[in-house]
Short mmCIF file of C-alpha atoms in Angstrom, two decimals:
data_model
loop_
_atom_site.label_atom_id
_atom_site.label_comp_id
_atom_site.label_asym_id
_atom_site.label_seq_id
_atom_site.Cartn_x
_atom_site.Cartn_y
_atom_site.Cartn_z
CA UNK A 274 -19.08 15.82 17.36
CA UNK A 275 -20.25 19.16 15.90
CA UNK A 276 -18.47 21.43 18.37
CA UNK A 277 -15.30 21.41 16.28
CA UNK A 278 -16.94 22.49 13.04
CA UNK A 279 -15.62 25.76 11.54
CA UNK A 280 -17.21 29.15 12.13
CA UNK A 281 -19.36 28.94 9.00
CA UNK A 282 -21.48 26.35 10.84
CA UNK A 283 -21.49 28.05 14.25
CA UNK A 284 -24.72 29.97 13.62
CA UNK A 285 -26.52 26.76 12.70
CA UNK A 286 -25.23 24.88 15.72
CA UNK A 287 -26.63 27.54 18.03
CA UNK A 288 -30.13 26.33 17.12
CA UNK A 289 -31.01 23.76 19.85
CA UNK A 290 -33.55 22.00 17.61
CA UNK A 291 -31.03 21.60 14.79
CA UNK A 292 -28.44 20.25 17.23
CA UNK A 293 -31.02 17.80 18.51
CA UNK A 294 -31.72 16.61 14.93
CA UNK A 295 -28.03 16.17 14.19
CA UNK A 296 -27.49 14.33 17.46
CA UNK A 297 -30.30 11.96 16.57
CA UNK A 298 -28.76 11.30 13.12
CA UNK A 299 -25.35 10.73 14.71
CA UNK A 300 -26.74 7.85 16.76
CA UNK A 301 -27.15 5.99 13.50
CA UNK A 302 -24.00 7.29 11.84
CA UNK A 303 -21.78 10.27 12.80
CA UNK A 304 -20.81 10.62 9.15
CA UNK A 305 -24.47 10.94 8.14
CA UNK A 306 -24.91 13.73 10.69
CA UNK A 307 -21.85 15.59 9.41
CA UNK A 308 -23.02 15.35 5.80
CA UNK A 309 -26.53 16.43 6.82
CA UNK A 310 -25.15 19.60 8.44
CA UNK A 311 -23.30 20.55 5.25
CA UNK A 312 -26.35 19.90 3.11
CA UNK A 313 -28.84 21.75 5.30
CA UNK A 314 -26.51 24.76 5.38
CA UNK A 315 -26.26 24.71 1.58
CA UNK A 316 -30.03 24.34 1.18
CA UNK A 317 -30.56 27.34 3.46
CA UNK A 318 -28.19 29.41 1.32
CA UNK A 319 -30.02 28.38 -1.86
CA UNK A 320 -33.46 29.09 -0.40
CA UNK A 321 -32.39 32.28 1.37
CA UNK A 322 -33.58 31.32 4.85
CA UNK A 323 -32.33 29.68 8.04
CA UNK A 324 -33.45 26.22 9.29
CA UNK A 325 -36.14 27.63 11.60
CA UNK A 326 -37.59 29.83 8.83
CA UNK A 327 -37.65 26.79 6.56
CA UNK A 328 -39.86 24.91 9.05
CA UNK A 329 -42.09 27.96 9.63
CA UNK A 330 -42.67 28.55 5.91
CA UNK A 331 -43.46 24.88 5.32
CA UNK A 332 -46.00 24.91 8.18
CA UNK A 333 -47.64 28.19 7.11
CA UNK A 334 -48.02 27.35 3.41
CA UNK A 335 -46.89 23.84 2.45
CA UNK A 336 -47.93 24.17 -1.20
CA UNK A 337 -45.97 27.40 -1.63
CA UNK A 338 -42.93 25.91 0.07
CA UNK A 339 -43.07 22.83 -2.17
CA UNK A 340 -43.20 25.15 -5.19
CA UNK A 341 -39.96 26.71 -3.93
CA UNK A 342 -38.34 23.29 -3.64
CA UNK A 343 -39.45 22.29 -7.13
CA UNK A 344 -38.09 25.57 -8.54
CA UNK A 345 -34.83 24.91 -6.70
CA UNK A 346 -34.49 21.48 -8.31
CA UNK A 347 -35.10 22.97 -11.76
CA UNK A 348 -32.51 25.67 -11.09
CA UNK A 349 -29.83 23.21 -9.93
CA UNK A 350 -30.48 20.97 -12.93
CA UNK A 351 -30.12 23.96 -15.26
CA UNK A 352 -26.74 24.61 -13.64
CA UNK A 353 -25.75 21.03 -14.54
CA UNK A 354 -25.42 19.94 -10.93
CA UNK A 355 -25.12 16.17 -10.61
CA UNK A 356 -28.27 14.18 -9.76
CA UNK A 357 -26.56 12.99 -6.58
CA UNK A 358 -25.93 16.57 -5.45
CA UNK A 359 -29.56 17.58 -6.02
CA UNK A 360 -30.87 14.42 -4.36
CA UNK A 361 -28.63 15.05 -1.34
CA UNK A 362 -29.97 18.58 -0.87
CA UNK A 363 -33.58 17.40 -1.08
CA UNK A 364 -32.94 14.49 1.26
CA UNK A 365 -31.54 16.81 3.95
CA UNK A 366 -34.50 19.19 3.65
CA UNK A 367 -37.02 16.35 3.90
CA UNK A 368 -35.26 14.85 6.92
CA UNK A 369 -35.11 18.20 8.73
CA UNK A 370 -38.77 18.95 8.06
CA UNK A 371 -39.91 15.47 9.04
CA UNK A 372 -38.02 15.79 12.34
CA UNK A 373 -40.10 18.90 12.94
CA UNK A 374 -43.35 17.02 12.14
CA UNK A 375 -43.70 18.51 8.66
CA UNK A 376 -44.17 15.98 5.87
CA UNK A 377 -43.87 16.95 2.21
CA UNK A 378 -46.83 15.67 0.20
CA UNK A 379 -45.54 16.37 -3.29
CA UNK A 380 -43.22 13.92 -5.03
CA UNK A 381 -40.64 16.13 -6.71
CA UNK A 382 -38.86 14.27 -9.50
CA UNK A 383 -35.11 14.58 -10.12
CA UNK A 384 -33.85 13.78 -13.60
CA UNK A 385 -31.68 10.63 -13.75
CA UNK A 386 -31.62 10.46 -9.96
CA UNK A 387 -29.56 7.26 -9.91
CA UNK A 388 -26.93 8.50 -12.38
CA UNK A 389 -23.34 9.00 -11.17
CA UNK A 390 -21.71 11.02 -13.97
CA UNK A 391 -18.50 11.74 -12.06
CA UNK A 392 -17.62 8.05 -11.74
CA UNK A 393 -19.60 6.36 -14.51
CA UNK A 394 -16.47 5.87 -16.65
CA UNK A 395 -14.31 4.80 -13.72
CA UNK A 396 -12.74 1.41 -14.39
CA UNK A 397 -11.63 -1.12 -11.82
CA UNK A 398 -7.81 -1.39 -11.85
CA UNK A 399 -6.27 -4.45 -13.43
CA UNK A 400 -3.88 -6.77 -11.58
CA UNK A 401 -0.98 -4.96 -13.22
CA UNK A 402 -2.45 -1.60 -12.18
CA UNK A 403 -2.86 -2.73 -8.57
CA UNK A 404 0.69 -4.11 -8.59
CA UNK A 405 1.99 -0.67 -9.68
CA UNK A 406 0.04 1.00 -6.86
CA UNK A 407 1.46 -1.42 -4.30
CA UNK A 408 5.01 -0.86 -5.55
CA UNK A 409 4.52 2.90 -5.22
CA UNK A 410 3.26 2.62 -1.62
CA UNK A 411 5.12 2.75 1.71
CA UNK A 412 4.59 -0.26 3.98
CA UNK A 413 1.73 1.23 6.02
CA UNK A 414 -0.27 2.27 2.96
CA UNK A 415 0.52 -1.06 1.29
CA UNK A 416 -1.19 -2.88 4.18
CA UNK A 417 -4.23 -0.58 3.95
CA UNK A 418 -4.50 -1.24 0.21
CA UNK A 419 -4.17 -5.00 0.76
CA UNK A 420 -6.95 -5.00 3.37
CA UNK A 421 -9.26 -3.16 0.96
CA UNK A 422 -8.31 -4.90 -2.31
CA UNK A 423 -7.84 -8.45 -0.96
CA UNK A 424 -10.01 -8.62 2.20
CA UNK A 425 -12.81 -6.45 0.71
CA UNK A 426 -12.84 -4.06 3.68
CA UNK A 427 -14.19 -0.51 3.62
CA UNK A 428 -11.62 2.25 4.37
CA UNK A 429 -13.65 3.39 7.43
CA UNK A 430 -13.19 -0.06 8.97
CA UNK A 431 -9.43 0.51 9.17
CA UNK A 432 -9.87 3.88 10.88
CA UNK A 433 -13.20 5.65 11.36
CA UNK A 434 -14.13 9.22 10.47
CA UNK A 435 -12.99 10.81 13.76
CA UNK A 436 -10.06 8.50 14.61
CA UNK A 437 -11.76 7.05 17.68
CA UNK A 438 -11.76 3.42 16.52
CA UNK A 439 -10.56 1.07 13.80
CA UNK A 440 -9.00 -2.34 13.31
CA UNK A 441 -6.87 -3.47 16.26
CA UNK A 442 -4.28 -6.21 16.65
CA UNK A 443 -6.86 -8.27 18.56
CA UNK A 444 -9.15 -8.28 15.50
CA UNK A 445 -6.73 -10.72 13.85
CA UNK A 446 -7.02 -13.65 16.31
CA UNK A 447 -4.90 -16.01 14.18
CA UNK A 448 -1.91 -13.65 14.27
CA UNK A 449 0.62 -13.97 17.09
CA UNK A 450 3.76 -12.07 18.11
CA UNK A 451 6.57 -14.41 19.14
CA UNK A 452 10.16 -13.29 19.80
CA UNK A 453 9.46 -9.98 18.05
CA UNK A 454 8.30 -11.85 14.95
CA UNK A 455 4.83 -11.98 13.42
CA UNK A 456 3.45 -15.50 13.13
CA UNK A 457 0.28 -16.47 11.28
CA UNK A 458 -1.35 -19.64 12.55
CA UNK A 459 -3.46 -19.92 9.40
CA UNK A 460 -3.43 -18.37 5.96
CA UNK A 461 -5.71 -16.98 4.57
CA UNK A 462 -5.90 -14.96 7.79
CA UNK A 463 -9.17 -14.21 9.58
CA UNK A 464 -9.94 -10.50 10.08
CA UNK A 465 -12.83 -9.78 12.45
CA UNK A 466 -14.92 -6.65 11.81
CA UNK A 467 -16.64 -5.54 15.01
CA UNK A 468 -20.22 -4.31 14.70
CA UNK A 469 -19.21 -0.71 15.52
CA UNK A 470 -16.89 -0.76 12.46
CA UNK A 471 -19.39 -2.43 10.15
CA UNK A 472 -21.46 -0.24 7.84
CA UNK A 473 -24.39 -2.66 8.15
CA UNK A 474 -24.02 -2.68 11.94
CA UNK A 475 -23.29 -6.38 12.36
CA UNK A 476 -20.18 -8.29 13.34
CA UNK A 477 -18.59 -10.47 10.67
CA UNK A 478 -15.18 -11.65 9.50
CA UNK A 479 -13.33 -11.62 6.23
CA UNK A 480 -10.05 -13.19 5.07
CA UNK A 481 -6.68 -11.79 4.02
CA UNK A 482 -4.68 -13.48 1.26
CA UNK A 483 -1.10 -14.75 1.51
CA UNK A 484 0.14 -11.70 -0.42
CA UNK A 485 -1.65 -9.40 2.03
CA UNK A 486 -0.19 -11.35 4.98
CA UNK A 487 3.31 -10.79 3.60
CA UNK A 488 2.79 -7.02 3.51
CA UNK A 489 1.24 -7.10 7.00
CA UNK A 490 4.12 -9.10 8.49
CA UNK A 491 6.74 -6.78 7.01
CA UNK A 492 4.91 -3.67 8.27
CA UNK A 493 4.31 -4.90 11.83
CA UNK A 494 7.85 -6.24 12.24
CA UNK A 495 9.10 -2.87 11.03
CA UNK A 496 7.10 -1.22 13.85
CA UNK A 497 8.49 -3.71 16.38
CA UNK A 498 12.07 -2.99 15.27
CA UNK A 499 11.44 0.74 15.70
CA UNK A 500 10.72 0.10 19.40
CA UNK A 501 6.92 0.12 19.39
CA UNK A 502 5.18 -2.29 21.75
CA UNK A 503 2.25 -4.01 20.08
CA UNK A 504 -0.62 -5.08 22.34
CA UNK A 505 -4.05 -6.53 21.52
CA UNK A 506 -5.52 -2.99 21.69
CA UNK A 507 -2.88 -1.43 19.42
CA UNK A 508 -4.24 0.01 16.14
CA UNK A 509 -3.37 -2.25 13.22
CA UNK A 510 -2.45 0.85 11.20
CA UNK A 511 -0.46 3.31 13.27
CA UNK A 512 0.50 6.94 12.81
CA UNK A 513 3.85 7.68 11.21
CA UNK A 514 4.78 9.84 14.22
CA UNK A 515 2.69 8.48 17.06
CA UNK A 516 3.54 11.11 19.68
CA UNK A 517 2.44 14.04 17.50
CA UNK A 518 -1.12 12.74 17.06
CA UNK A 519 -3.97 13.14 19.52
CA UNK A 520 -6.14 10.58 17.71
CA UNK A 521 -5.47 6.93 18.48
CA UNK A 522 -6.48 5.74 15.02
CA UNK A 523 -5.97 7.17 11.56
CA UNK A 524 -8.95 9.16 10.29
CA UNK A 525 -10.69 7.72 7.22
CA UNK A 526 -10.00 10.85 5.18
CA UNK A 527 -6.30 10.79 6.14
CA UNK A 528 -6.03 7.13 5.18
CA UNK A 529 -7.79 7.56 1.83
CA UNK A 530 -5.63 10.60 1.11
CA UNK A 531 -2.45 8.54 1.62
CA UNK A 532 -3.85 5.82 -0.66
CA UNK A 533 -4.76 8.44 -3.25
CA UNK A 534 -1.19 9.78 -3.21
CA UNK A 535 0.20 6.29 -3.88
CA UNK A 536 -2.31 5.79 -6.69
CA UNK A 537 -1.25 9.08 -8.27
CA UNK A 538 2.44 8.11 -8.02
CA UNK A 539 1.55 4.92 -9.90
CA UNK A 540 -0.29 6.92 -12.57
CA UNK A 541 -3.75 5.72 -11.46
CA UNK A 542 -6.25 8.60 -11.27
CA UNK A 543 -9.20 6.96 -9.57
CA UNK A 544 -10.90 7.10 -6.17
CA UNK A 545 -9.34 4.96 -3.39
CA UNK A 546 -12.70 3.22 -2.99
CA UNK A 547 -12.22 1.63 -6.41
CA UNK A 548 -9.81 -0.78 -4.70
CA UNK A 549 -12.79 -2.36 -2.94
CA UNK A 550 -14.49 -2.65 -6.33
CA UNK A 551 -11.38 -4.58 -7.45
CA UNK A 552 -11.90 -7.11 -4.63
CA UNK A 553 -15.58 -7.60 -5.36
CA UNK A 554 -15.05 -7.81 -9.14
CA UNK A 555 -12.34 -10.45 -8.79
CA UNK A 556 -14.40 -12.46 -6.28
CA UNK A 557 -17.41 -12.37 -8.62
CA UNK A 558 -15.19 -13.72 -11.41
CA UNK A 559 -14.02 -16.46 -9.02
CA UNK A 560 -17.66 -17.21 -8.19
CA UNK A 561 -18.44 -17.60 -11.91
CA UNK A 562 -15.60 -20.16 -12.11
CA UNK A 563 -17.09 -22.14 -9.22
CA UNK A 564 -14.36 -21.23 -6.72
CA UNK A 565 -16.63 -19.68 -4.08
CA UNK A 566 -20.37 -19.72 -3.35
CA UNK A 567 -22.48 -16.56 -3.41
CA UNK A 568 -23.43 -16.78 0.31
CA UNK A 569 -19.71 -16.97 1.21
CA UNK A 570 -18.99 -14.00 -1.06
CA UNK A 571 -21.79 -11.98 0.57
CA UNK A 572 -20.52 -12.75 4.05
CA UNK A 573 -16.90 -11.83 3.31
CA UNK A 574 -18.06 -8.52 1.81
CA UNK A 575 -19.98 -7.68 5.00
CA UNK A 576 -23.39 -7.81 3.33
CA UNK A 577 -26.53 -9.12 4.96
CA UNK A 578 -27.38 -12.70 4.03
CA UNK A 579 -28.08 -16.24 5.20
CA UNK A 580 -24.64 -16.84 6.71
CA UNK A 581 -24.60 -13.41 8.36
CA UNK A 582 -27.98 -14.21 9.97
CA UNK A 583 -26.62 -17.50 11.27
CA UNK A 584 -23.43 -15.80 12.51
CA UNK A 585 -25.44 -13.15 14.37
CA UNK A 586 -27.92 -15.64 15.82
CA UNK A 587 -25.06 -17.79 17.15
CA UNK A 588 -23.41 -14.72 18.74
CA UNK A 589 -20.47 -14.55 16.35
CA UNK A 590 -19.78 -18.27 16.11
CA UNK A 591 -19.90 -20.42 12.98
CA UNK A 592 -19.18 -24.17 12.89
CA UNK A 593 -15.42 -24.78 12.51
CA UNK A 594 -15.96 -26.88 9.38
CA UNK A 595 -17.85 -23.99 7.73
CA UNK A 596 -15.08 -21.52 8.62
CA UNK A 597 -12.43 -23.84 7.18
CA UNK A 598 -14.50 -24.46 4.05
CA UNK A 599 -14.84 -20.70 3.63
CA UNK A 600 -11.07 -20.35 4.08
CA UNK A 601 -10.46 -23.11 1.51
CA UNK A 602 -12.77 -21.43 -1.03
CA UNK A 603 -11.16 -18.04 -0.47
CA UNK A 604 -7.72 -19.58 -0.98
CA UNK A 605 -8.86 -20.84 -4.38
CA UNK A 606 -9.86 -17.25 -5.17
CA UNK A 607 -6.36 -15.92 -4.49
CA UNK A 608 -5.29 -16.55 -8.08
CA UNK A 609 -7.89 -13.94 -9.10
CA UNK A 610 -6.96 -11.42 -6.38
CA UNK A 611 -3.18 -11.68 -6.11
CA UNK A 612 -0.91 -9.36 -8.08
CA UNK A 613 1.96 -11.79 -7.46
CA UNK A 614 0.11 -14.34 -9.61
CA UNK A 615 0.11 -11.93 -12.53
CA UNK A 616 3.85 -11.36 -12.19
CA UNK A 617 4.48 -15.11 -11.89
CA UNK A 618 2.40 -15.76 -15.00
CA UNK A 619 4.47 -13.20 -16.89
CA UNK A 620 7.72 -14.83 -15.70
CA UNK A 621 6.36 -18.24 -16.69
CA UNK A 622 5.60 -17.02 -20.21
CA UNK A 623 9.14 -15.64 -20.54
CA UNK A 624 10.60 -18.95 -19.35
CA UNK A 625 8.56 -20.93 -21.87
CA UNK A 626 9.72 -18.66 -24.69
CA UNK A 627 13.32 -19.22 -23.57
CA UNK A 628 12.87 -23.01 -23.54
CA UNK A 629 11.45 -22.98 -27.06
CA UNK A 630 14.31 -20.78 -28.27
CA UNK A 631 16.94 -23.13 -26.81
CA UNK A 632 15.23 -26.16 -28.36
CA UNK A 633 15.10 -24.43 -31.74
CA UNK A 634 18.82 -23.47 -31.63
CA UNK A 635 19.89 -26.98 -30.64
CA UNK A 636 17.74 -28.61 -33.35
CA UNK A 637 18.48 -26.29 -36.27
CA UNK A 638 22.19 -25.61 -35.69
CA UNK A 639 23.43 -28.70 -33.88
CA UNK A 640 20.94 -31.41 -34.77
CA UNK A 641 20.30 -32.17 -31.09
CA UNK A 642 16.78 -32.82 -29.76
CA UNK A 643 16.81 -31.27 -26.27
CA UNK A 644 13.45 -32.84 -25.45
CA UNK A 645 15.10 -36.25 -25.66
CA UNK A 646 17.92 -34.98 -23.43
CA UNK A 647 15.33 -33.80 -20.87
CA UNK A 648 13.50 -37.15 -20.94
CA UNK A 649 16.77 -39.01 -20.35
CA UNK A 650 17.69 -36.69 -17.48
CA UNK A 651 14.28 -37.12 -15.83
CA UNK A 652 14.60 -40.90 -16.16
CA UNK A 653 18.01 -40.77 -14.55
CA UNK A 654 16.89 -38.43 -11.74
CA UNK A 655 13.61 -40.26 -11.16
CA UNK A 656 11.59 -37.04 -11.13
CA UNK A 657 10.12 -34.42 -13.42
CA UNK A 658 12.32 -31.37 -13.98
CA UNK A 659 11.03 -27.94 -13.06
CA UNK A 660 10.98 -25.12 -15.61
CA UNK A 661 14.11 -23.60 -14.04
CA UNK A 662 15.91 -26.98 -14.06
CA UNK A 663 14.90 -27.55 -17.68
CA UNK A 664 16.36 -24.20 -18.75
CA UNK A 665 19.56 -24.91 -16.83
CA UNK A 666 19.88 -28.36 -18.43
CA UNK A 667 19.36 -27.00 -21.94
CA UNK A 668 21.87 -24.18 -21.39
CA UNK A 669 24.46 -26.63 -20.00
CA UNK A 670 24.01 -28.97 -22.98
CA UNK A 671 24.49 -26.14 -25.46
CA UNK A 672 27.54 -24.90 -23.55
CA UNK A 673 29.09 -28.39 -23.65
CA UNK A 674 28.54 -28.55 -27.41
CA UNK A 675 30.19 -25.16 -27.90
CA UNK A 676 33.13 -26.16 -25.71
CA UNK A 677 33.47 -29.60 -27.31
CA UNK A 678 32.64 -31.26 -24.00
CA UNK A 679 29.28 -32.74 -24.83
CA UNK A 680 27.82 -35.33 -22.53
CA UNK A 681 29.10 -38.83 -23.49
CA UNK A 682 25.47 -39.91 -23.87
CA UNK A 683 23.95 -40.04 -27.35
CA UNK A 684 20.46 -40.55 -28.70
CA UNK A 685 20.49 -42.82 -31.76
CA UNK A 686 18.14 -44.69 -34.05
CA UNK A 687 17.55 -48.42 -33.62
CA UNK A 688 19.34 -49.14 -36.93
CA UNK A 689 22.47 -47.45 -35.56
CA UNK A 690 22.62 -49.46 -32.33
CA UNK A 691 24.74 -52.33 -33.65
CA UNK A 692 27.46 -50.02 -34.98
CA UNK A 693 27.59 -48.02 -31.73
CA UNK A 694 27.85 -51.15 -29.60
CA UNK A 695 30.71 -52.35 -31.80
CA UNK A 696 32.51 -49.09 -31.14
CA UNK A 697 32.27 -49.63 -27.36
CA UNK A 698 29.09 -47.66 -26.55
CA UNK A 699 26.82 -48.98 -23.78
CA UNK A 700 23.04 -49.36 -24.12
CA UNK A 701 21.11 -47.29 -21.49
CA UNK A 702 17.39 -47.33 -22.37
CA UNK A 703 14.71 -46.99 -25.02
CA UNK A 704 13.12 -43.52 -25.03
CA UNK A 705 9.38 -42.82 -25.56
CA UNK A 706 10.20 -41.68 -29.10
CA UNK A 707 11.49 -45.24 -29.78
CA UNK A 708 15.01 -43.88 -30.11
CA UNK A 709 17.78 -45.40 -28.00
CA UNK A 710 19.99 -43.77 -25.38
CA UNK A 711 23.59 -45.02 -25.31
CA UNK A 712 26.61 -44.00 -23.26
CA UNK A 713 30.31 -44.05 -24.10
CA UNK A 714 32.32 -46.36 -21.81
#
């Protein structure tokens, strides 16, 4: 893992004890070990000593060494370093010393240690904002965004830090490839997160919405058309030029960089991880509306909880009825997650405005009540007209009036019925408004 670090770390990696410490950290998380190496190097620069000298000084005079650490904290705070930066430096020093059987006894305070000033004003993107990002993204990045923003997955689940593992075709057991076409047996689609890809270290599954499935189908069929053979072990997200890459999977930093580029093209200047915050925010809103229970929400997000404990105890198996109930609840949450819903709502509003405008024109200029025309048409057709059919009907009626070819049907008052019948009109029906529909023979 550390052998490929640049020359600025080579002197540190020659220390067998330091390598042993990093190797031990890497067993828990390779990323943690990599961050620890950067932090211990920086702490050595700030303290003016190497890792071995740090341990020796702490052993020889712990009080004096703790004074140095406290002075370092004060200095970094005076330089307006973020609390997270200072905490990270101290955490690395404590871990390194503890590994060498040296325990700090003084509790050194860090001002506003939980504050995150660099992201405290970062807002979760709206549906419209996410829709812009998706429109600005190529198919591969669009799928990655959908998996994070709709399925609540972490970027490192799609492709880990060193490109050695990530989501595979087999992790979507309800997706099949038939005649070079992608077929989903069920939607929302189950996405299994293996324990090695889970931050909490346990296996779980989440669900992908119908919008996400659309992007996934288009992307995978595009890969099939290009000549790629997809097998159960194939990475779900492939490299753009497969033969030029030595890593099987996309690295997390490469993936997040591609997402960041799409966000910038859409005019969104936030971290890629904010897309996961979008998923969790929208699911919390859905929970408040009674669409999904909190245990289900916890499980889908990959957090520890009652359902996760049951899933782990039963070796990755939940009762089918619970899985389907979870799927049903998630489906009811799609209206909160989907960007397509927002666009459809906008179209619906435009259509309603158009209907009202047509009704107003017909009433004020021509004295025709188009609502009555719609009611008569629905009675004749034996079904309720859709919004599109209603607009078409209203436009046709107005066109007939302009062209002098109005429908031979008329809506009249009861007092007018006798005169119309005398003129050869035929009675059709009584409308809900108590007016009468007649037709010219």
